[in-house]
XYZ file of C-alpha atoms in Angstrom:
582
model
C 72.555 36.026 120.537
C 74.416 33.214 118.668
C 75.550 34.007 115.017
C 74.273 31.207 113.099
C 75.229 30.490 109.450
C 72.231 29.284 107.556
C 72.083 26.582 104.908
C 68.549 26.227 104.074
C 65.683 28.484 102.751
C 63.835 27.900 105.910
C 65.816 27.089 108.967
C 64.522 25.577 112.374
C 65.934 27.908 115.182
C 66.161 27.163 118.816
C 66.769 30.335 120.812
C 67.593 30.830 124.240
C 65.625 33.757 125.050
C 62.274 32.533 124.034
C 61.641 35.040 121.374
C 61.330 32.697 118.198
C 58.898 30.138 116.976
C 60.198 26.638 116.458
C 60.253 27.433 112.529
C 61.594 30.367 110.939
C 59.342 33.008 109.386
C 56.844 33.758 112.433
C 57.889 35.828 115.369
C 56.816 34.517 118.819
C 53.498 35.749 120.183
C 55.171 38.387 122.658
C 57.197 39.989 120.134
C 55.964 43.202 118.533
C 56.710 43.361 114.938
C 59.276 45.979 114.162
C 60.281 47.927 111.091
C 63.355 45.656 111.086
C 61.047 42.644 110.921
C 59.287 44.398 107.995
C 62.437 45.006 106.314
C 63.401 41.248 106.265
C 59.953 40.246 105.160
C 60.446 42.696 102.182
C 63.980 41.175 101.234
C 62.371 37.648 101.601
C 59.660 38.832 99.032
C 62.373 40.153 96.631
C 64.073 36.707 96.497
C 66.894 37.433 98.898
C 68.341 34.063 99.937
C 71.766 35.232 101.116
C 73.345 38.220 102.717
C 77.109 39.064 103.035
C 78.394 41.264 105.747
C 79.507 42.134 108.946
C 77.053 43.367 111.665
C 77.581 46.283 113.848
C 75.909 47.915 116.874
C 73.455 49.970 114.871
C 72.310 46.968 112.759
C 71.531 44.828 115.795
C 67.736 45.280 115.228
C 68.115 43.849 111.721
C 70.377 41.043 112.508
C 67.910 39.918 115.109
C 64.933 40.292 112.720
C 67.069 38.116 110.209
C 67.452 35.563 112.805
C 63.908 35.564 113.828
C 62.716 35.116 110.262
C 64.980 32.385 109.512
C 64.734 32.424 105.819
C 67.795 34.297 104.747
C 71.342 32.849 105.091
C 73.644 35.475 106.803
C 77.298 34.848 105.722
C 79.737 36.629 108.002
C 82.700 38.038 106.372
C 86.188 39.222 107.527
C 85.913 42.708 105.773
C 82.989 44.632 104.410
C 85.045 44.933 101.011
C 84.875 41.028 100.842
C 81.194 41.050 101.473
C 80.466 43.493 98.739
C 82.732 41.504 96.399
C 80.719 38.474 97.154
C 77.547 40.275 96.509
C 78.574 41.620 93.152
C 79.797 38.169 91.997
C 76.438 36.455 93.308
C 74.609 39.208 91.353
C 76.929 38.559 88.283
C 76.382 34.929 88.319
C 72.716 34.687 89.107
C 71.250 37.964 87.439
C 69.697 38.562 90.946
C 70.813 41.517 92.935
C 73.373 40.538 95.214
C 73.061 41.845 98.952
C 75.623 43.159 101.194
C 75.500 44.545 104.772
C 77.307 46.915 106.802
C 77.156 49.011 109.693
C 77.373 52.811 109.797
C 80.333 54.923 109.264
C 83.629 53.050 108.582
C 81.839 49.840 107.880
C 79.582 51.447 105.238
C 82.604 53.216 103.902
C 84.349 49.907 103.316
C 81.484 48.880 101.062
C 82.073 51.856 98.546
C 84.768 49.937 96.177
C 82.623 46.770 95.423
C 79.633 48.884 95.132
C 81.329 51.059 92.650
C 82.674 47.930 90.743
C 79.201 46.527 90.515
C 77.613 49.591 89.349
C 80.400 50.157 86.699
C 79.949 46.555 85.381
C 75.986 46.674 85.214
C 75.804 44.062 87.990
C 72.744 44.122 90.207
C 73.502 44.757 93.937
C 71.693 46.217 96.764
C 73.788 47.489 99.715
C 72.182 47.833 103.110
C 73.833 50.260 105.507
C 72.899 50.891 109.160
C 72.879 54.703 110.426
C 72.735 56.189 113.785
C 69.333 57.418 115.189
C 67.596 60.086 113.162
C 67.761 62.522 116.074
C 71.620 62.724 115.741
C 72.018 63.076 112.141
C 71.950 66.543 112.002
C 75.366 67.214 113.915
C 78.718 66.008 113.843
C 78.099 62.936 115.977
C 79.985 59.922 116.515
C 80.746 57.754 113.549
C 78.063 59.928 111.495
C 78.595 60.062 107.875
C 76.116 61.281 105.134
C 75.883 57.883 103.530
C 73.306 58.970 101.004
C 75.641 61.560 99.725
C 78.612 59.200 99.719
C 77.052 56.231 97.747
C 74.928 58.644 95.362
C 77.681 58.820 92.599
C 78.570 55.353 93.060
C 74.904 53.962 92.489
C 71.967 54.104 90.240
C 69.982 55.080 93.562
C 70.709 55.981 97.295
C 68.372 56.819 100.017
C 67.521 56.375 103.684
C 64.479 55.151 105.126
C 63.075 57.997 107.472
C 59.618 56.689 108.404
C 58.416 52.948 108.942
C 55.717 53.503 106.402
C 57.983 54.044 103.508
C 59.934 50.840 104.369
C 58.123 48.443 101.636
C 58.153 50.836 98.766
C 61.801 51.946 99.310
C 62.910 48.313 99.399
C 60.899 47.593 96.375
C 62.478 50.595 94.571
C 66.149 49.699 95.701
C 65.584 46.307 93.912
C 63.800 47.441 90.939
C 66.445 50.195 90.158
C 69.310 47.672 90.728
C 67.652 45.442 87.805
C 66.470 48.427 85.701
C 67.417 49.033 81.943
C 70.866 49.688 83.098
C 71.401 47.413 86.168
C 73.760 48.321 88.853
C 74.117 49.107 92.392
C 71.779 50.649 94.963
C 72.119 51.654 98.304
C 69.485 51.793 101.285
C 70.270 53.329 104.650
C 68.228 52.032 107.877
C 68.797 54.302 110.950
C 68.899 52.375 114.378
C 65.882 54.027 115.936
C 63.661 53.505 112.644
C 64.577 49.898 112.641
C 63.452 49.475 116.150
C 60.043 51.202 115.858
C 56.992 49.141 115.792
C 55.742 48.180 111.994
C 52.762 50.029 110.889
C 49.608 47.895 111.081
C 48.958 45.910 107.762
C 52.253 46.981 106.305
C 53.369 44.209 104.131
C 55.690 43.705 100.976
C 54.720 45.212 97.855
C 53.669 42.687 95.111
C 56.549 42.006 92.446
C 55.769 43.242 88.826
C 55.417 40.666 86.188
C 58.565 40.516 83.897
C 58.216 42.522 80.718
C 60.528 42.489 77.652
C 60.794 45.836 75.705
C 60.584 45.040 72.122
C 62.434 46.943 69.435
C 60.564 49.326 67.355
C 59.860 48.279 63.771
C 61.494 51.214 61.998
C 64.805 50.657 64.073
C 64.876 47.199 62.818
C 64.308 48.461 59.074
C 67.150 50.752 59.556
C 69.528 48.159 61.178
C 68.828 45.840 58.129
C 69.514 48.629 55.684
C 72.779 49.515 57.557
C 73.875 45.939 57.326
C 72.991 45.431 53.731
C 75.069 48.416 52.747
C 78.118 47.106 54.613
C 81.205 45.432 52.896
C 82.973 44.058 55.914
C 80.921 44.120 59.299
C 82.127 42.687 62.506
C 80.220 41.992 65.804
C 81.595 43.324 68.870
C 79.645 41.456 71.920
C 79.713 42.810 75.456
C 78.559 41.617 79.049
C 74.888 42.714 78.139
C 74.643 39.542 76.075
C 75.265 37.414 79.195
C 72.916 39.543 81.111
C 70.205 39.291 78.581
C 70.961 35.341 78.190
C 71.298 36.030 74.446
C 74.187 33.966 73.504
C 72.137 31.533 71.236
C 70.921 34.602 69.441
C 74.271 35.950 69.037
C 75.670 32.911 67.681
C 72.670 32.587 65.292
C 73.284 36.063 63.962
C 76.973 35.535 63.369
C 76.472 32.352 61.430
C 73.607 33.737 59.476
C 75.588 36.703 58.377
C 78.878 34.744 58.455
C 80.702 37.610 60.063
C 83.590 37.555 62.824
C 82.705 38.045 66.469
C 85.062 39.681 69.045
C 84.117 40.073 72.669
C 85.157 42.447 75.459
C 87.002 41.195 78.329
C 83.629 40.994 80.387
C 81.968 39.550 77.367
C 84.442 36.407 77.219
C 82.332 33.163 76.643
C 79.258 34.775 75.178
C 80.620 33.453 71.802
C 82.504 30.036 72.113
C 85.999 30.534 71.089
C 85.382 26.973 69.375
C 83.349 28.594 66.825
C 85.210 29.269 63.576
C 83.889 33.072 63.398
C 85.484 33.642 66.915
C 87.952 36.388 67.164
C 88.847 36.280 70.789
C 88.765 39.683 72.922
C 89.378 43.437 72.190
C 90.655 45.988 74.831
C 94.292 45.104 75.307
C 96.133 47.618 72.825
C 95.315 48.800 69.274
C 98.017 46.411 67.733
C 96.510 43.321 69.181
C 95.535 40.522 66.724
C 91.729 41.103 66.905
C 91.816 44.768 66.061
C 93.174 44.111 62.673
C 89.340 42.922 61.936
C 88.096 46.220 63.225
C 90.894 48.233 61.134
C 89.253 46.829 57.967
C 85.720 46.827 59.136
C 83.195 49.489 57.830
C 80.349 48.478 60.371
C 80.445 47.402 63.835
C 77.267 45.849 65.316
C 77.686 46.265 69.202
C 75.740 43.915 71.193
C 75.453 44.558 74.972
C 78.522 46.840 74.784
C 79.398 49.833 76.948
C 82.182 52.170 76.747
C 83.245 51.302 80.423
C 84.355 47.877 79.211
C 87.001 49.333 77.188
C 88.035 52.677 75.325
C 86.457 52.340 72.065
C 89.521 54.331 70.622
C 91.056 50.812 70.437
C 88.694 49.604 67.599
C 87.659 53.061 66.208
C 90.567 55.525 66.416
C 89.564 57.589 63.509
C 85.722 57.610 64.401
C 85.102 56.188 60.797
C 83.135 53.157 61.347
C 79.257 52.859 61.323
C 78.009 51.617 64.573
C 74.911 49.941 65.370
C 74.451 49.902 69.019
C 72.116 47.165 70.689
C 71.631 47.383 74.446
C 69.043 48.171 76.920
C 70.386 51.606 77.665
C 71.747 54.430 75.706
C 75.506 54.432 75.648
C 77.273 57.565 76.945
C 79.015 60.043 74.686
C 82.387 59.272 73.311
C 84.316 60.679 70.303
C 85.179 57.171 69.209
C 81.698 55.721 69.507
C 79.335 57.824 67.431
C 76.623 55.371 66.764
C 74.498 55.484 63.575
C 71.530 53.711 65.183
C 70.515 53.016 68.799
C 68.198 50.097 69.616
C 67.209 50.220 73.383
C 65.458 47.003 73.763
C 65.565 43.619 75.280
C 68.787 42.168 73.486
C 67.641 38.620 72.899
C 64.328 39.904 71.495
C 65.902 42.490 69.421
C 68.444 39.887 67.883
C 65.338 37.418 67.394
C 63.530 40.026 65.236
C 66.774 41.215 63.374
C 67.678 37.651 62.476
C 63.968 36.956 61.148
C 64.383 39.879 58.926
C 68.024 39.234 57.661
C 66.929 35.723 56.879
C 64.210 36.783 54.703
C 66.591 39.379 53.114
C 69.318 36.680 52.562
C 72.269 39.074 53.535
C 75.435 37.238 53.979
C 79.208 37.924 54.123
C 82.459 35.915 53.585
C 85.221 36.926 55.806
C 85.790 35.345 59.155
C 89.292 36.230 59.513
C 91.130 32.965 59.834
C 94.514 34.518 59.850
C 93.681 36.184 63.212
C 92.613 33.143 64.633
C 95.616 31.285 63.609
C 98.059 33.954 65.221
C 96.150 33.709 68.395
C 96.123 29.945 68.451
C 99.885 30.060 67.649
C 100.611 32.240 70.689
C 98.273 30.269 72.803
C 100.299 26.945 72.066
C 103.631 28.512 71.664
C 104.947 27.721 75.327
C 102.740 24.490 75.735
C 105.914 22.510 76.076
C 108.356 25.222 77.439
C 109.834 23.898 80.860
C 111.529 27.306 81.749
C 110.953 28.199 85.174
C 109.631 30.675 86.523
C 107.059 29.897 84.108
C 106.141 31.854 81.078
C 102.573 33.332 81.003
C 101.529 31.520 78.110
C 102.531 28.168 79.775
C 100.425 29.092 82.765
C 97.680 30.005 80.730
C 97.696 26.680 78.415
C 97.979 24.545 81.595
C 95.168 26.383 83.201
C 92.923 25.699 80.467
C 94.023 22.193 80.272
C 93.180 21.516 83.883
C 89.680 23.355 83.843
C 86.577 21.864 82.457
C 84.423 23.758 80.106
C 81.741 24.431 82.969
C 84.041 25.350 85.618
C 83.871 28.885 86.811
C 87.175 30.954 86.606
C 87.562 34.559 88.136
C 90.290 36.668 86.869
C 91.660 39.350 88.855
C 93.212 42.687 87.742
C 97.000 42.878 87.040
C 99.399 41.644 84.286
C 97.778 38.174 84.562
C 94.543 39.633 83.267
C 96.007 40.562 80.150
C 97.256 37.078 79.328
C 94.141 35.395 80.526
C 91.810 37.541 78.761
C 93.886 37.225 75.511
C 94.697 33.650 75.499
C 92.526 31.696 77.797
C 89.679 29.950 75.333
C 86.306 30.406 76.657
C 83.405 28.397 75.529
C 80.444 29.494 77.685
C 78.905 32.490 79.494
C 80.024 33.181 83.013
C 82.807 30.655 82.988
C 85.634 33.442 82.760
C 84.722 36.421 84.718
C 86.808 39.469 84.482
C 86.111 42.984 85.659
C 87.258 45.461 83.035
C 84.838 48.384 83.816
C 86.404 49.631 87.215
C 89.127 46.826 86.896
C 89.323 46.365 90.870
C 91.957 44.368 92.396
C 91.336 41.769 94.848
C 87.713 40.977 94.050
C 88.249 37.302 92.878
C 89.206 35.592 96.116
C 85.800 36.765 98.013
C 84.167 36.498 94.675
C 85.159 32.666 94.604
C 83.470 32.284 97.901
C 80.191 33.590 96.482
C 80.629 31.631 93.269
C 81.388 28.278 95.272
C 77.993 28.997 97.301
C 75.969 29.536 94.187
C 77.470 26.479 92.543
C 77.763 23.911 95.455
C 79.853 20.981 94.831
C 81.448 22.557 91.690
C 84.972 23.824 91.863
C 85.650 27.496 91.402
C 89.066 28.861 90.180
C 90.269 32.153 91.282
C 93.275 33.500 89.378
C 95.171 36.520 90.974
C 98.374 37.946 91.107
C 100.309 38.060 94.403
C 99.679 41.715 94.925
C 95.858 41.211 94.624
C 96.051 37.952 96.825
C 97.304 39.934 99.946
C 94.685 42.514 99.860
C 91.740 40.326 100.581
C 93.688 37.237 102.058
C 91.434 37.241 105.114
C 88.464 35.932 103.341
C 90.097 32.609 103.048
C 88.875 32.056 106.641
C 85.573 32.784 105.478
C 85.807 30.225 102.621
C 87.052 27.546 104.964
C 84.216 28.188 107.502
C 81.675 28.118 105.117
C 82.879 24.871 103.353
C 83.725 26.448 100.070
C 85.101 24.509 97.269
C 87.528 26.599 95.588
C 91.088 26.741 94.198
C 93.233 30.026 94.206
C 96.014 30.115 91.661
C 98.506 33.154 92.506
C 100.872 34.131 89.891
C 103.894 35.221 91.819
C 106.309 37.720 90.699
C 106.650 39.747 94.004
C 105.545 42.966 92.351
C 102.584 44.985 91.167
C 103.289 43.276 87.758
C 100.714 45.493 85.738
C 102.082 48.750 86.941
C 105.473 47.509 86.348
C 104.820 46.530 82.879
C 103.456 50.001 82.119
C 106.352 51.799 83.802
C 108.787 49.685 81.672
C 106.584 50.903 78.514
C 106.732 54.443 79.636
C 110.346 55.154 80.001
C 112.157 51.599 80.255
C 112.383 51.573 84.075
C 110.215 50.928 87.065
C 110.236 51.958 90.811
C 108.433 51.264 94.058
C 106.344 48.380 92.815
C 108.354 45.303 94.440
C 107.443 43.563 97.658
C 107.953 40.232 99.619
C 105.391 37.419 99.981
C 104.577 35.134 102.909
C 105.041 31.303 102.740
C 102.168 30.295 100.935
C 101.979 26.779 102.163
C 102.322 27.904 105.929
C 99.692 30.743 105.370
C 97.068 28.295 103.813
C 97.672 25.831 106.765
C 97.018 28.687 109.226
C 93.555 29.231 107.805
C 92.913 25.316 107.545
C 93.422 25.406 103.586
C 95.994 23.657 101.611
C 98.929 25.340 100.179
C 101.055 24.309 97.344
C 104.294 25.873 96.176
C 105.022 25.257 92.273
C 108.777 24.475 91.923
C 108.997 23.432 88.360
C 106.912 23.859 85.134
C 105.773 20.279 84.995
C 104.159 20.519 88.491
C 101.530 23.081 87.733
C 99.043 21.031 85.444
C 99.002 18.049 87.811
C 98.531 19.896 90.987
C 96.041 22.260 89.672
C 93.981 19.293 87.993
C 93.963 17.368 91.270
C 93.088 20.398 93.281
C 90.009 21.008 90.890
C 88.877 17.580 90.314
C 89.841 15.498 93.350
C 90.569 17.895 96.154
C 88.207 19.237 98.584
C 88.071 22.485 100.631
C 90.274 25.484 99.759
C 93.479 24.999 97.906
C 96.078 27.829 97.258
C 98.654 27.368 94.526
C 101.794 29.796 94.293
C 103.154 29.544 90.919
C 106.132 31.914 89.899
C 105.767 33.765 86.658
C 108.441 35.285 84.331
C 106.867 38.538 83.235
C 109.809 39.342 81.004
C 107.367 37.914 78.367
C 105.245 41.276 78.881
C 107.672 43.583 76.951
C 108.372 40.538 74.510
C 104.711 40.686 73.539
C 104.713 44.408 72.976
C 107.475 44.462 70.772
C 106.022 41.498 68.740
C 102.712 43.069 68.334
C 104.263 46.245 67.295
C 106.080 44.257 64.605
C 103.182 42.851 63.023
C 102.427 43.512 59.546
C 98.788 42.419 58.664
C 97.575 42.729 55.197
C 95.098 40.032 55.029
């Protein structure tokens, strides 16, 4: 069967074997409805519009059912890891579960990294894996791996469909748990022989529940108001849960009402605009970074949408002497430096709305937004704006990137030394416009992630910022991007090394080893994929090349920009010397 790429919710299909009607969604009269067909109906019922993956022998029945139905776009990727990262990025940007698909054994095992990433960062994702026939699962059979056990510690829930009748319930459960109070990944395994069985008579998708919002209990709001009233120097810490709850406006209202500073995690960048006077930037780099001084002097931390996987709370509460109000949809894990005085487990937006109403009635306000911290941060951000040294300083690359990018453009920042510079210095003004993984801190997710981001925002440019180490780990997905007509730019910071590990080695004992490598010709590499490659050869070239690629270009652009990471150790020395008494 021809592998088609779908672009519409319902697609007209012409089939050579006569088993499909003219319009997708209805099998031909001579086709017996299978469990695979029922499976696809249930996916459509859950709102699935796109699946990323690679077919295999054992999921041919499911692939044929997707083709027959015609309402789900299947995006063929070049590696299952790329499919998982695309699904995770789709889930992060849309709030709906991203869906990825793999065959059994090695194909399924290739999904483990992006599935674990999604689960760690509370991103809704459903992984679908094929499996061999049930009759051979009990023995050491070809390519058989106990996938349910493999995925169980990496997900909210992992299970296998063992009877045709259970299909609607299990799919509903997989999607429900991926969006539960603590969103994350789920995995559903479909054996080949179960997929080919006739669907039970009358079997159909289960109705979706009406959305509900868990309201905070009145006594918890009373206690929160009392703790805030008693505080002298409170600070708000905002995490990725604010984005998930669409609570950015409430967060701003709370901060302005109390007149308190707001810091975000790396994953929370943009939930509180850096244009606002109370914005402190991000925390999570090191204890001596500028923003941490606000936490050093704080007596109350109002943590909104925060989880300890986003960064070690020891960096903001080393002595465990801060009063902490935890507002999220789930209870935080135990940590010696995150002892909460109050946990409010409820819808974040609704909680903030009720809390704001009570605080406004109480007339509580404070008066210190730490302008000195903002000045230090802005001074560093602009410090190399006119520095023409080459290779370019990280500060100059960040400054030129911000200058070339519009406020609404989506920027995906990979893991590596560049993540520290982008997270700290790149001003962000809206949620989901600077996306960083700092829970599992996975390398190489942004290139495939940009494919999904481009599809989710057709016509808008997407920028993936990567180190050269990350770039080569999933470089094959450039072919996917070109084939699917994606509009994206990949900016590669080139230092011919695993820069973050080199940095940490240098901090550890002043030397480094086993981290250096060589790179391909990016211009030739891009051309070989049908993309455009650009090699930056002077500092003044980056901004115009990047700006043109984002605003006037088309297709896929790859920009290689050499970076001078000697600034890494200079930053450590500078932050270590700061004496902040304000």
